[in-house]
Amino acid sequence: MNAVFEIVLNPLFAFSVLRVSTPILFAALGALISDKAGVINIALEGIMLISALAGVIFSAISGSAFFGLFMALFFGGLVAFGLGYVSLKLKTDVILAGIAINLIASGGTVFVLFLLTGDKGISSSLASKLLPKIDIPILKSIPILGPILSGHNILTYFAFISVFLVWFLLYRTPLGLRIRAVGENEHAVDSVGISVVKTRFIALIISGVMAGFGGAYMTMGYISWFSRDMTAGRGFIALAAESMGGATPLGSMLSSLLFGFFDALSNSLQLLKIPYEFVSMLPYVATVVGLVIYTTQKTKRMHRMRIKAESKKEVL
Amino acid sequence: MNRFYAIPIFILASVAMFFAGCRGKTEAGTDDDGVLKIVNLINGTRGDKSFFDSSAAGMDLIEAKYDSAVLTKTIEMSYDQPNWEPTLLDIADQDWDIIIVGTWQMTEMLEEVARDNPDKRFIIYDTEVDYSLDLGNVYSILYSQNEASFVAGALATALTKSNLPLTNPDKLIGFLGGMDIPVINDFLVGYVEGARYVDPDIKIAVSYIGSFDDTAKGKEMALAQYSQGVDIGFNVAGQAGLGQLDAAKDMHRYAIGVDSDQAEFFVQTDKATADLIATSVLKHVDKSLLRAIDMHMEGKAPYGSSEILGFDEEGVGIAKNEFYMAIVPEEIRELVDEIEEKIRSGEIEVSSAFGMDSEAINELRYSISP
C-alpha cells in the first residue's frame, strides 16, 4: 500500500494526470457545447482522429507547428460542419451520421496517410512539428507545485483555460443563451424568431473545433507522430466524462481529471505486484462508481425538491 | 415513382454482382500453367513497422527469387476480426496452391479450413496448429523469440550496470508488452533469463498496454517506467510499443525495439530517437517465409509438422546496426556475441512461455518486479 502512495504522491504522477486528461477534456468540452444545443456529437472520436492527422501533415508541409494546429482546428470545424449539414439540413439521424464519420475517419486517415507517405501505420516519415512546452517562470521554482504545473504542452494549459472560456460562452454571452435555449426548448426559441438550425450549426462547429484541439494535442504534443486509430476511444470517454460531469464545464473538467487520474494510475500501478487484469480494470470501475454517485446525488436532490414542493402545497 | 423502381433495380444489381463474383472464381479455377500461386493473408495491415510489414516483405523476397515461377499476393484483412474468417474461406475456395496466415488468432480458423481443403497447402507463422487434428497439409513456423530476447535481456542488464551517460545506478530495466498472451510472454521469459544470466539480482518493471495500437498509452506506460528509474526498456507491442520510443526521446533513456529494426524508421526524420534505440530483437518473418517456399520448391517442406526457427535458421536475430555500435561499448558487444554463440551451440538453454501455466508466469513476474 505504501508503494501505491509513493507513486500517487510523486509530482510526476500528478503531472501525468494532467497530460493524460488533456485530450479527454478538450473533447468533453466539445461534447458539452453540442449537448447544450440539443445535438449529441458522437463523431468526436472521428473528428479528433482527422484533426490529429491534419496537424501532422500541415505542420510537416509548412514547417510551422502553429499552422498545423490551425489546420487541425479547421478540419475539426469542417467535419463538424459536414455532420451538421447531413443531420440538420438533410435531416439524417445524427447518431448514425456520427458513427459514419467515425468509420470514415478510421479508414480515411489511413488512406490519406498511405497516399502521402506510402505507409499505413505511422507517420514517422513526415517531419512534423511539435507545439511548444511552456515553463511558467515563477511557478516553476516552487517545490511540488512547480513540477506538477509547469512544463506542460501549451495545449494542456489552453484546455484548462477553455473550461473557463466555454463557461463564459455558454452562460455570459447572447450566443450561449441561444445555444442553451435551443437545447432546452427549440419551439420556444423558434417562436421568438431565432433560427434553431443556425444556432445548432454554430454549436456543432465550435464542438468540432474543440475536438480539433484534442486531435492536434494527440499528434503534436502527446506523441510526435500520427498512428492508425491513435485516439483509441478517447472521444467516447469524453462523452462519458461530459455526462458524468452533469453537462457543466466544471463538472466535465473534474470528470475528465478523474478519468485521467485512473488512467495514469493504471499505467503506474502495473509496476507494482498487483495483478495486471485488476489494474487495467480500474478506469472502468471508476466510471461505474462515478456514475452511481452522480445519479444517487441527483435522485436525492430531486426527491428533496419534491418534498419541498409538496410541503409548500400543503401550506397553501 | 423513383422509389418504385429503386427496389427492383437494387435486386437486379445485387444478382448481377453475385454472378460476376461467381464467374471470377470459376475462371481462376480453370487456369493451370505450372505457376505456384501463393497468397499471404495478413490479419492486420501493412505499416505496423514490425510484424506484418516483415510478413509482406517475405512475399517480395519470394517474388524476387522465383520471378515468373510464382504468383504472389498479399491481402490485408485489416484488424477487424469478423473479416478474417470469411476472407480465409473465400481464399480457400479460390485457386491458390499455398495459403499463408499468421498469429495465434488465426489458428482455429485455419485448423477448420485446412481440414476442409486437404488438397491445398497452408503455412502458419508465429503459432502452431494442433497436429492431433490430422493436419498433414499445414506447416507451422515458430520463432525462438525467447532466445533473441535472452540476448536482449543480457544486453539491457549489461547496459544498466555500465557507466554510460544515460544510465542510472538503479539496477532496473523495463519490459513493455502488448498483451498478457503466450507469444508476448515468450519474449518476457527469455528477457528475464537473459537479464539474470548477467546479474541474478536484476529487477525488471513489467507492464502490458492491453492493446497493440494505442501508441499514446504505450508512451504513457513507458514514461511511468522510465520515471521509476528504468534506464533501458524493451517494447513488444507492435504499433503501440512505438510509444516507448517517443518516451525514450522525452526522458532521454534507452530503448530496445522489436520484430523489425526500429531505429531504421527514425533515421531520416528523427535521428534523436534513433540514437537511443540500442538494438532491436528481430523476428525475420520475411526470411522464414522465403525459407518455407525454398523447401516447398525442393519438395522438402515439412507439412504436417511445426518448426522452431532460431538464430541458426535466421528466424530471429539482434539488430547490429550503426546505433548499436555507437551506444553499446565494445566489451558488452563481445558479451552479446558470446551469449549468442552459447545459445547456438546449446550451451545456454532458454525456457519458453509456451506450455508454461499462468501461475508460473505470474511467479516469474513477481520475482523480478521492483
XYZ file of C-alpha atoms in Angstrom:
686
model
C 0.000 0.000 0.000
C 2.880 2.352 0.811
C 4.210 1.862 -2.671
C 0.865 2.970 -4.085
C 1.009 6.200 -2.100
C 4.581 6.698 -3.118
C 3.525 6.620 -6.755
C 0.443 8.797 -6.322
C 2.223 11.423 -4.222
C 5.069 11.751 -6.672
C 4.755 15.100 -8.521
C 5.487 13.250 -11.757
C 2.262 11.334 -11.269
C 0.151 14.468 -10.949
C 1.954 15.829 -13.970
C 0.999 12.761 -15.975
C -2.638 13.036 -14.844
C -2.842 16.496 -16.421
C -1.146 15.226 -19.557
C -3.469 12.220 -19.903
C -6.592 14.305 -19.165
C -5.930 16.965 -21.796
C -7.339 15.261 -24.913
C -10.325 13.955 -22.949
C -11.023 17.419 -21.559
C -10.965 19.080 -24.984
C -13.355 16.525 -26.417
C -15.572 16.660 -23.318
C -15.929 20.428 -23.733
C -16.796 19.813 -27.374
C -19.402 17.292 -26.306
C -20.747 19.780 -23.782
C -21.347 22.597 -26.265
C -23.204 20.449 -28.770
C -25.108 18.711 -25.987
C -26.284 22.074 -24.689
C -27.656 22.804 -28.150
C -29.527 19.531 -28.102
C -27.301 17.652 -30.577
C -25.304 14.661 -29.435
C -21.982 14.835 -31.217
C -20.917 11.208 -31.254
C -18.406 11.969 -34.035
C -15.868 13.481 -31.609
C -13.683 10.404 -31.889
C -13.500 10.636 -35.666
C -13.036 14.396 -35.667
C -10.115 14.061 -33.254
C -8.522 11.474 -35.485
C -8.907 13.583 -38.626
C -7.566 16.685 -36.882
C -4.662 14.684 -35.486
C -3.630 13.696 -38.992
C -4.263 17.190 -40.400
C -1.966 18.660 -37.750
C 0.848 16.282 -38.673
C 0.509 16.767 -42.420
C 0.229 20.548 -42.449
C 2.913 21.120 -39.859
C 5.232 18.905 -41.909
C 4.419 20.727 -45.138
C 4.623 24.240 -43.753
C 7.299 23.642 -41.136
C 5.183 25.517 -38.625
C 3.528 23.821 -35.680
C 1.010 26.620 -35.299
C -0.092 26.398 -38.911
C -0.549 22.653 -38.308
C -2.667 23.452 -35.275
C -4.696 25.941 -37.286
C -5.386 23.360 -39.980
C -6.275 20.745 -37.355
C -8.874 23.148 -35.962
C -10.053 23.998 -39.458
C -10.598 20.354 -40.300
C -12.277 19.767 -36.943
C -14.727 22.556 -37.724
C -15.156 21.386 -41.304
C -16.039 17.812 -40.367
C -18.446 19.079 -37.717
C -19.980 21.326 -40.380
C -20.418 18.245 -42.563
C -22.100 16.438 -39.690
C -24.360 19.449 -39.227
C -25.168 19.567 -42.906
C -26.361 15.971 -43.116
C -28.129 15.951 -39.769
C -29.616 19.448 -39.590
C -30.198 20.250 -43.263
C -30.773 16.812 -44.734
C -32.367 15.502 -41.529
C -30.480 12.228 -41.220
C -30.142 10.737 -37.777
C -27.279 12.489 -36.028
C -26.131 9.322 -34.251
C -25.939 7.365 -37.497
C -24.146 10.236 -39.236
C -21.728 10.411 -36.306
C -20.992 6.702 -36.487
C -20.412 7.086 -40.225
C -17.914 9.884 -39.604
C -16.071 7.774 -37.051
C -15.798 4.900 -39.523
C -14.722 7.201 -42.343
C -12.113 8.772 -40.086
C -10.682 5.424 -39.061
C -10.215 4.204 -42.633
C -9.833 7.567 -44.346
C -6.921 8.768 -42.227
C -5.002 5.588 -43.028
C -5.838 6.051 -46.718
C -4.586 9.646 -46.769
C -1.507 8.672 -44.802
C -0.828 5.925 -47.327
C -1.243 8.307 -50.273
C 1.195 10.765 -48.759
C 3.821 8.518 -47.232
C 3.225 5.031 -48.640
C 2.843 3.906 -45.067
C -0.281 2.530 -43.441
C 0.647 2.610 -39.811
C 2.597 5.584 -38.615
C 3.623 8.968 -39.981
C 7.224 8.860 -38.749
C 8.477 9.587 -42.266
C 6.857 13.047 -42.164
C 8.956 15.600 -40.318
C 6.025 17.033 -38.397
C 6.445 19.705 -35.751
C 5.581 19.771 -32.075
C 3.745 22.508 -30.220
C 5.994 24.041 -27.573
C 6.123 23.105 -23.922
C 5.899 26.046 -21.583
C 7.787 26.615 -18.361
C 5.930 29.070 -16.184
C 8.582 31.457 -14.762
C 7.849 31.840 -11.044
C 5.686 28.774 -10.580
C 8.473 26.626 -11.984
C 10.707 27.135 -8.969
C 8.054 26.380 -6.331
C 8.628 22.880 -4.945
C 5.948 20.220 -5.647
C 3.594 22.628 -7.464
C 6.276 23.591 -9.950
C 6.994 20.098 -11.284
C 3.251 19.392 -11.440
C 2.022 22.529 -13.146
C 4.981 23.824 -15.111
C 6.468 22.406 -18.288
C 3.260 21.198 -19.908
C 2.398 21.459 -23.555
C 0.809 24.770 -24.476
C -2.422 22.959 -25.334
C -2.679 21.459 -21.848
C -2.825 24.965 -20.423
C -5.244 26.007 -23.087
C -7.501 23.035 -22.254
C -7.946 24.283 -18.721
C -8.349 27.881 -19.872
C -11.025 26.620 -22.276
C -13.061 25.383 -19.345
C -13.485 28.997 -18.339
C -13.948 30.160 -21.936
C -16.668 27.599 -22.565
C -18.399 28.539 -19.316
C -18.227 32.203 -20.331
C -19.537 31.426 -23.794
C -22.454 29.382 -22.530
C -23.542 31.451 -19.565
C -22.413 35.006 -20.272
C -22.929 35.648 -23.989
C -26.079 36.009 -26.118
C -24.881 33.134 -28.311
C -24.531 30.909 -25.252
C -28.036 31.788 -24.160
C -29.336 30.855 -27.604
C -27.409 27.587 -27.603
C -28.845 26.634 -24.238
C -32.321 27.754 -25.222
C -32.245 25.679 -28.392
C -31.284 22.671 -26.352
C -33.983 23.270 -23.728
C -36.910 24.009 -25.974
C -36.450 24.523 -29.669
C -40.055 25.508 -30.318
C -39.892 28.354 -27.843
C -36.716 29.632 -29.497
C -38.238 29.283 -32.918
C -41.301 31.286 -31.841
C -39.187 34.324 -30.966
C -37.509 34.320 -34.362
C -34.140 32.701 -33.654
C -33.020 30.114 -36.201
C -32.738 26.737 -34.479
C -30.751 25.208 -37.319
C -28.255 28.066 -37.465
C -27.667 28.016 -33.715
C -27.118 24.263 -33.743
C -24.736 24.622 -36.670
C -22.656 27.111 -34.727
C -22.650 24.889 -31.633
C -21.600 21.847 -33.667
C -18.769 23.716 -35.361
C -17.426 25.005 -32.035
C -17.709 21.447 -30.760
C -15.695 20.214 -33.768
C -13.022 22.855 -33.182
C -12.691 21.745 -29.549
C -12.269 18.144 -30.696
C -9.742 19.513 -33.209
C -7.680 20.869 -30.324
C -7.784 17.413 -28.753
C -6.661 15.816 -32.010
C -3.848 18.300 -32.526
C -2.676 17.629 -28.983
C -2.532 13.877 -29.686
C -0.046 14.215 -32.547
C 1.717 17.490 -31.789
C 2.148 17.287 -28.057
C 1.300 13.930 -26.578
C 3.162 11.927 -29.215
C 5.210 13.257 -32.094
C 3.566 11.329 -34.926
C 0.235 10.078 -36.190
C -0.545 6.392 -35.943
C -3.572 4.442 -37.041
C -6.614 4.760 -34.750
C -4.464 6.528 -32.202
C -7.357 8.256 -30.431
C -8.303 4.777 -29.171
C -11.720 5.644 -27.779
C -10.808 8.937 -26.119
C -13.676 10.662 -27.933
C -16.144 8.229 -26.398
C -14.611 8.533 -22.950
C -15.093 12.283 -23.356
C -18.806 11.774 -23.998
C -18.971 9.792 -20.763
C -16.977 12.450 -18.919
C -19.331 15.157 -20.118
C -22.461 13.354 -18.991
C -20.832 12.271 -15.733
C -19.907 15.919 -15.169
C -23.578 16.791 -15.242
C -23.233 18.685 -18.530
C -21.410 21.607 -16.930
C -17.933 22.932 -17.830
C -16.522 22.473 -14.339
C -18.123 19.042 -13.954
C -16.724 17.947 -17.323
C -13.285 19.090 -16.238
C -13.467 17.237 -12.927
C -14.681 14.019 -14.501
C -12.024 14.287 -17.248
C -9.442 14.615 -14.493
C -10.957 11.621 -12.721
C -10.641 9.532 -15.868
C -7.127 10.865 -16.330
C -6.279 10.011 -12.741
C -7.362 6.402 -13.032
C -5.772 6.019 -16.415
C -2.457 7.320 -15.111
C -2.870 5.158 -12.018
C -3.368 2.047 -14.102
C -0.212 2.922 -16.042
C 1.879 3.239 -12.903
C 0.348 0.535 -10.718
C 1.337 -2.161 -13.170
C 4.869 -1.735 -11.972
C 3.838 -2.992 -8.535
C 2.975 -6.519 -7.589
C -0.695 -6.107 -8.423
C -2.346 -8.378 -10.990
C -2.390 -6.775 -14.407
C -6.066 -7.602 -15.009
C -7.108 -5.801 -11.844
C -5.139 -2.687 -12.695
C -6.438 -2.395 -16.232
C -9.967 -2.684 -14.875
C -9.604 0.401 -12.643
C -10.575 3.178 -15.088
C -13.812 1.381 -15.903
C -14.656 0.685 -12.287
C -14.093 4.377 -11.627
C -16.567 5.244 -14.366
C -19.274 3.000 -12.968
C -18.726 4.230 -9.409
C -18.723 7.831 -10.608
C -21.987 7.390 -12.462
C -23.620 5.690 -9.492
C -22.575 8.513 -7.151
C -23.760 11.102 -9.636
C -27.193 9.552 -10.136
C -27.805 8.882 -6.428
C -26.942 12.509 -5.678
C -29.244 13.632 -8.426
C -32.195 11.495 -7.344
C -31.704 12.570 -3.712
C -31.756 16.199 -4.777
C -34.852 15.696 -6.873
C -36.500 13.841 -4.008
C -35.727 16.704 -1.645
C -37.091 19.231 -4.111
C -40.260 17.225 -4.490
C -40.749 17.053 -0.724
C -40.210 20.799 -0.519
C -42.697 21.432 -3.288
C -45.265 19.188 -1.668
C -44.874 20.833 1.743
C -45.361 24.199 0.080
C -48.545 22.928 -1.494
C -49.790 21.760 1.884
C -49.142 25.183 3.369
C -51.124 26.762 0.609
C -42.084 6.930 -58.860
C -38.362 6.837 -58.216
C -38.746 4.758 -55.147
C -40.948 2.389 -57.068
C -38.102 1.468 -59.410
C -35.359 1.585 -56.853
C -36.084 -1.793 -55.254
C -36.140 -3.933 -58.445
C -33.039 -2.133 -59.706
C -31.279 -2.816 -56.451
C -32.221 -6.504 -56.580
C -31.100 -6.772 -60.205
C -27.806 -5.110 -59.402
C -27.140 -7.428 -56.457
C -27.920 -10.511 -58.547
C -25.645 -9.260 -61.330
C -22.872 -8.641 -58.863
C -23.342 -12.082 -57.348
C -22.923 -13.751 -60.718
C -19.988 -11.562 -61.592
C -18.358 -12.742 -58.383
C -19.019 -16.408 -59.207
C -17.628 -16.119 -62.681
C -14.417 -14.644 -61.353
C -13.921 -17.681 -59.210
C -14.532 -20.282 -61.892
C -12.188 -18.507 -64.266
C -9.399 -18.580 -61.730
C -10.134 -22.266 -61.155
C -9.599 -23.333 -64.753
C -6.281 -21.624 -65.169
C -3.392 -24.027 -64.604
C 0.030 -23.242 -66.024
C 2.517 -24.624 -63.541
C 2.894 -21.353 -61.675
C 2.979 -21.720 -57.908
C 0.291 -19.416 -56.554
C 0.987 -18.144 -53.083
C -1.306 -15.874 -51.117
C -0.426 -14.231 -47.838
C -3.320 -13.197 -45.618
C -2.353 -10.558 -43.110
C -4.814 -10.177 -40.255
C -3.937 -6.523 -39.909
C -2.468 -4.016 -42.290
C 0.970 -3.190 -43.536
C 2.659 -0.247 -41.902
C 2.993 -1.559 -38.355
C 6.733 -1.152 -38.807
C 7.230 -4.592 -37.424
C 5.443 -7.886 -37.726
C 3.090 -7.556 -40.694
C 5.482 -5.409 -42.693
C 8.014 -8.197 -42.347
C 5.470 -10.747 -43.487
C 4.605 -8.685 -46.572
C 8.311 -8.243 -47.280
C 8.590 -12.031 -47.325
C 6.316 -12.114 -50.370
C 8.611 -9.626 -52.098
C 11.621 -11.838 -51.328
C 9.840 -14.855 -52.825
C 8.784 -12.893 -55.881
C 12.311 -11.576 -56.369
C 13.839 -15.037 -56.134
C 11.414 -17.086 -58.199
C 10.171 -14.347 -60.505
C 7.737 -15.827 -63.039
C 7.649 -19.266 -61.436
C 5.442 -17.886 -58.676
C 2.450 -15.662 -58.383
C 2.275 -13.913 -55.037
C -0.330 -11.763 -53.441
C -0.648 -10.177 -50.041
C -4.130 -9.464 -48.770
C -4.611 -7.132 -45.846
C -7.660 -8.307 -43.930
C -7.470 -5.285 -41.591
C -7.617 -5.513 -37.815
C -11.354 -6.082 -37.954
C -11.700 -9.630 -36.630
C -15.053 -10.536 -38.201
C -13.432 -10.030 -41.625
C -10.873 -12.745 -41.179
C -12.831 -15.961 -41.375
C -14.909 -15.058 -44.470
C -11.760 -13.888 -46.256
C -9.937 -17.098 -45.424
C -12.902 -19.179 -46.577
C -13.137 -17.224 -49.847
C -9.434 -17.574 -50.496
C -9.527 -21.296 -49.746
C -12.219 -21.664 -52.421
C -10.013 -19.994 -54.984
C -7.183 -21.450 -56.958
C -4.224 -20.834 -54.650
C -1.594 -23.502 -54.074
C -0.210 -22.188 -50.822
C -2.101 -20.064 -48.331
C -0.092 -18.283 -45.661
C -1.540 -16.867 -42.458
C -0.009 -15.776 -39.187
C -0.593 -15.190 -35.479
C -2.400 -17.200 -32.836
C -5.705 -15.509 -33.606
C -5.851 -17.357 -36.928
C -5.057 -20.807 -35.546
C -8.549 -22.173 -35.012
C -9.910 -20.807 -38.269
C -7.032 -22.339 -40.162
C -7.469 -25.722 -38.494
C -11.015 -25.863 -39.802
C -10.240 -24.571 -43.284
C -7.197 -26.831 -43.678
C -9.286 -29.875 -42.820
C -11.892 -28.929 -45.409
C -9.267 -28.322 -48.111
C -6.868 -31.274 -47.929
C -5.554 -30.592 -51.463
C -4.237 -27.154 -50.512
C -1.047 -26.331 -48.640
C -1.085 -23.979 -45.685
C 1.679 -22.199 -43.822
C 1.042 -20.532 -40.487
C 3.679 -18.494 -38.710
C 4.212 -17.364 -35.145
C 1.958 -20.076 -33.769
C 1.240 -23.726 -34.443
C -1.870 -25.690 -35.233
C -2.978 -28.674 -33.226
C -1.488 -31.585 -35.139
C -3.602 -34.135 -33.302
C -6.348 -32.969 -35.679
C -4.536 -34.732 -38.512
C -3.461 -31.664 -40.447
C -0.934 -33.075 -42.882
C -1.154 -30.059 -45.150
C -0.187 -27.384 -42.636
C 3.361 -26.283 -41.863
C 3.698 -24.165 -38.714
C 6.603 -21.802 -38.213
C 7.520 -20.764 -34.690
C 10.279 -18.372 -33.797
C 12.552 -18.712 -30.838
C 11.881 -15.140 -29.756
C 12.779 -16.292 -26.261
C 16.375 -16.873 -27.386
C 16.716 -13.488 -29.066
C 15.069 -11.867 -26.051
C 17.575 -13.639 -23.830
C 20.308 -11.746 -25.628
C 18.308 -8.502 -25.340
C 17.842 -9.047 -21.599
C 21.540 -9.675 -21.147
C 22.367 -6.573 -23.185
C 19.914 -4.392 -21.237
C 21.304 -5.582 -17.917
C 24.874 -5.043 -19.004
C 23.956 -1.534 -20.155
C 22.110 -0.576 -16.973
C 25.119 -1.717 -14.917
C 27.549 0.191 -17.097
C 28.631 3.776 -16.675
C 27.057 5.020 -19.858
C 25.946 8.668 -19.638
C 22.199 7.965 -19.827
C 22.069 5.181 -17.254
C 21.467 5.494 -13.531
C 22.793 3.423 -10.603
C 19.465 1.540 -10.149
C 19.675 -1.999 -11.422
C 16.273 -1.744 -13.059
C 15.268 -2.434 -16.663
C 11.872 -2.329 -18.362
C 9.603 -4.599 -20.390
C 6.545 -3.204 -22.177
C 4.269 -5.922 -23.566
C 1.187 -5.577 -25.739
C -0.999 -8.132 -24.014
C -0.613 -10.852 -21.451
C -0.552 -13.665 -24.034
C 1.847 -16.581 -24.579
C 3.741 -15.162 -27.531
C 4.469 -11.890 -25.697
C 5.353 -13.750 -22.520
C 7.758 -15.861 -24.532
C 9.716 -12.661 -25.128
C 9.416 -11.872 -21.436
C 10.679 -15.240 -20.237
C 13.754 -15.038 -22.444
C 14.360 -11.423 -21.452
C 14.190 -12.274 -17.750
C 16.521 -15.244 -18.054
C 18.998 -13.226 -20.093
C 18.932 -10.422 -17.564
C 19.507 -12.845 -14.703
C 22.315 -14.506 -16.574
C 24.252 -11.257 -16.353
C 23.061 -10.267 -12.879
C 20.883 -12.525 -10.709
C 19.688 -9.527 -8.649
C 18.341 -7.520 -11.557
C 14.853 -6.022 -11.229
C 12.516 -5.639 -14.192
C 9.494 -3.352 -14.440
C 6.879 -5.208 -16.492
C 3.770 -3.523 -17.944
C 1.206 -4.585 -20.505
C -0.516 -1.936 -22.617
C -3.592 -4.076 -23.236
C -3.592 -3.034 -26.888
C -1.440 -3.328 -29.976
C -2.347 0.047 -31.412
C -2.830 2.635 -28.645
C 0.514 4.380 -29.119
C -0.338 7.100 -26.611
C -0.978 4.576 -23.853
C 2.233 2.805 -24.775
C 4.105 6.055 -24.370
C 2.393 6.813 -21.079
C 3.325 3.411 -19.644
C 6.880 3.719 -20.846
C 7.110 7.169 -19.242
C 5.866 5.630 -15.996
C 8.618 3.012 -16.204
C 11.338 5.483 -17.061
C 10.332 7.811 -14.238
C 10.589 4.866 -11.822
C 14.261 4.590 -12.658
C 14.243 2.287 -15.658
C 17.066 3.334 -17.956
C 16.540 0.842 -20.770
C 13.256 -0.708 -21.821
C 12.197 -3.372 -24.302
C 8.904 -2.903 -26.185
C 6.998 -5.908 -27.533
C 3.681 -4.409 -28.532
C 3.587 -3.803 -32.285
C 2.468 -0.305 -33.107
C 1.511 0.555 -29.516
C 5.076 -0.214 -28.485
C 6.385 2.580 -30.680
C 5.128 4.916 -27.956
C 8.038 3.698 -25.877
C 10.484 5.092 -28.402
C 8.879 8.526 -28.133
C 9.046 8.239 -24.353
C 12.731 7.321 -24.562
C 13.332 10.504 -26.517
C 11.433 12.649 -23.999
C 13.165 11.139 -20.981
C 16.499 10.607 -22.672
C 16.775 6.929 -21.885
C 17.494 3.843 -23.976
C 15.037 1.543 -25.714
C 15.109 -1.836 -27.453
C 12.870 -2.350 -30.464
C 11.108 -5.466 -31.654
C 10.364 -7.506 -34.792
C 11.892 -5.082 -37.304
C 14.907 -2.818 -36.909
C 13.008 0.060 -35.336
C 15.915 2.504 -35.415
C 15.590 2.435 -39.196
C 12.185 4.173 -39.106
C 13.569 7.248 -37.460
C 16.914 7.633 -39.206
C 15.539 10.028 -41.797
C 13.224 12.251 -39.815
C 14.076 11.922 -36.163
C 17.645 10.906 -35.508
C 17.391 11.871 -31.844
C 15.041 8.912 -31.343
C 17.112 6.506 -33.417
C 20.193 7.420 -31.373
C 18.538 5.909 -28.273
C 17.481 2.566 -29.736
C 20.260 0.277 -28.596
C 19.116 -2.638 -30.734
C 16.013 -4.451 -31.920
C 15.065 -8.074 -31.391
C 14.368 -9.169 -34.935
C 11.797 -11.691 -35.926
C 12.556 -12.488 -39.558
C 9.085 -13.433 -40.719
C 10.205 -12.457 -44.239
C 13.186 -14.815 -44.323
C 11.231 -17.637 -42.715
C 8.563 -17.440 -45.422
C 11.187 -17.467 -48.153
C 12.794 -20.441 -46.447
C 9.454 -22.256 -46.384
C 8.905 -21.669 -50.104
C 12.505 -22.744 -50.828
C 11.789 -26.008 -49.061
C 8.487 -26.367 -50.873
C 10.251 -25.971 -54.216
C 12.712 -28.689 -53.253
C 9.835 -30.845 -52.095
C 11.199 -30.871 -48.561
C 8.725 -28.630 -46.786
C 7.697 -30.379 -43.567
C 3.937 -30.104 -43.941
C 2.182 -31.772 -41.091
C 4.661 -30.516 -38.521
C 5.981 -27.384 -36.895
C 9.471 -25.968 -36.750
C 11.061 -23.526 -34.351
C 13.429 -21.169 -36.114
C 16.231 -19.675 -34.062
C 19.498 -17.864 -34.687
C 20.806 -20.625 -36.946
C 17.861 -20.576 -39.324
C 17.811 -16.768 -39.251
C 14.339 -16.892 -37.749
C 15.392 -14.392 -35.110
C 18.312 -12.076 -34.575
C 19.651 -8.957 -32.922
C 19.989 -5.765 -34.976
C 23.633 -4.784 -35.011
C 23.370 -1.503 -36.827
C 25.265 1.786 -36.542
C 23.274 2.786 -33.464
C 24.111 -0.477 -31.718
C 27.749 0.156 -32.499
C 27.513 3.723 -31.227
C 25.628 3.015 -27.994
C 26.956 -0.340 -26.833
C 30.578 -0.394 -25.575
C 32.901 -2.975 -27.041
C 33.093 -5.314 -24.044
C 29.318 -5.560 -23.918
C 29.202 -6.249 -27.644
C 31.640 -9.093 -27.049
C 29.430 -10.415 -24.267
C 26.428 -10.304 -26.625
C 28.312 -12.254 -29.293
C 29.477 -14.772 -26.725
C 25.942 -15.341 -25.422
C 24.586 -15.655 -28.943
C 27.233 -18.284 -29.659
C 26.372 -20.186 -26.483
C 22.693 -20.242 -27.456
C 23.551 -21.514 -30.917
C 25.721 -24.270 -29.516
C 23.072 -25.229 -26.987
C 25.254 -24.384 -24.012
C 22.607 -21.933 -22.833
C 19.086 -23.282 -22.875
C 16.327 -20.706 -22.746
C 12.903 -21.599 -21.346
C 9.775 -20.864 -23.285
C 6.461 -19.399 -22.167
C 4.610 -21.849 -24.379
C 3.376 -24.612 -22.173
C 4.063 -22.600 -19.004
C 0.896 -22.086 -16.985
C -0.170 -18.626 -15.901
C 0.782 -19.381 -12.290
C 4.377 -19.893 -13.302
C 4.417 -16.725 -15.395
C 2.927 -14.711 -12.533
C 5.510 -16.079 -10.157
C 8.249 -15.112 -12.568
C 6.837 -11.590 -12.891
C 6.586 -11.127 -9.144
C 10.065 -12.434 -8.553
C 11.627 -9.733 -10.698
C 9.349 -6.777 -10.047
C 10.983 -3.887 -8.216
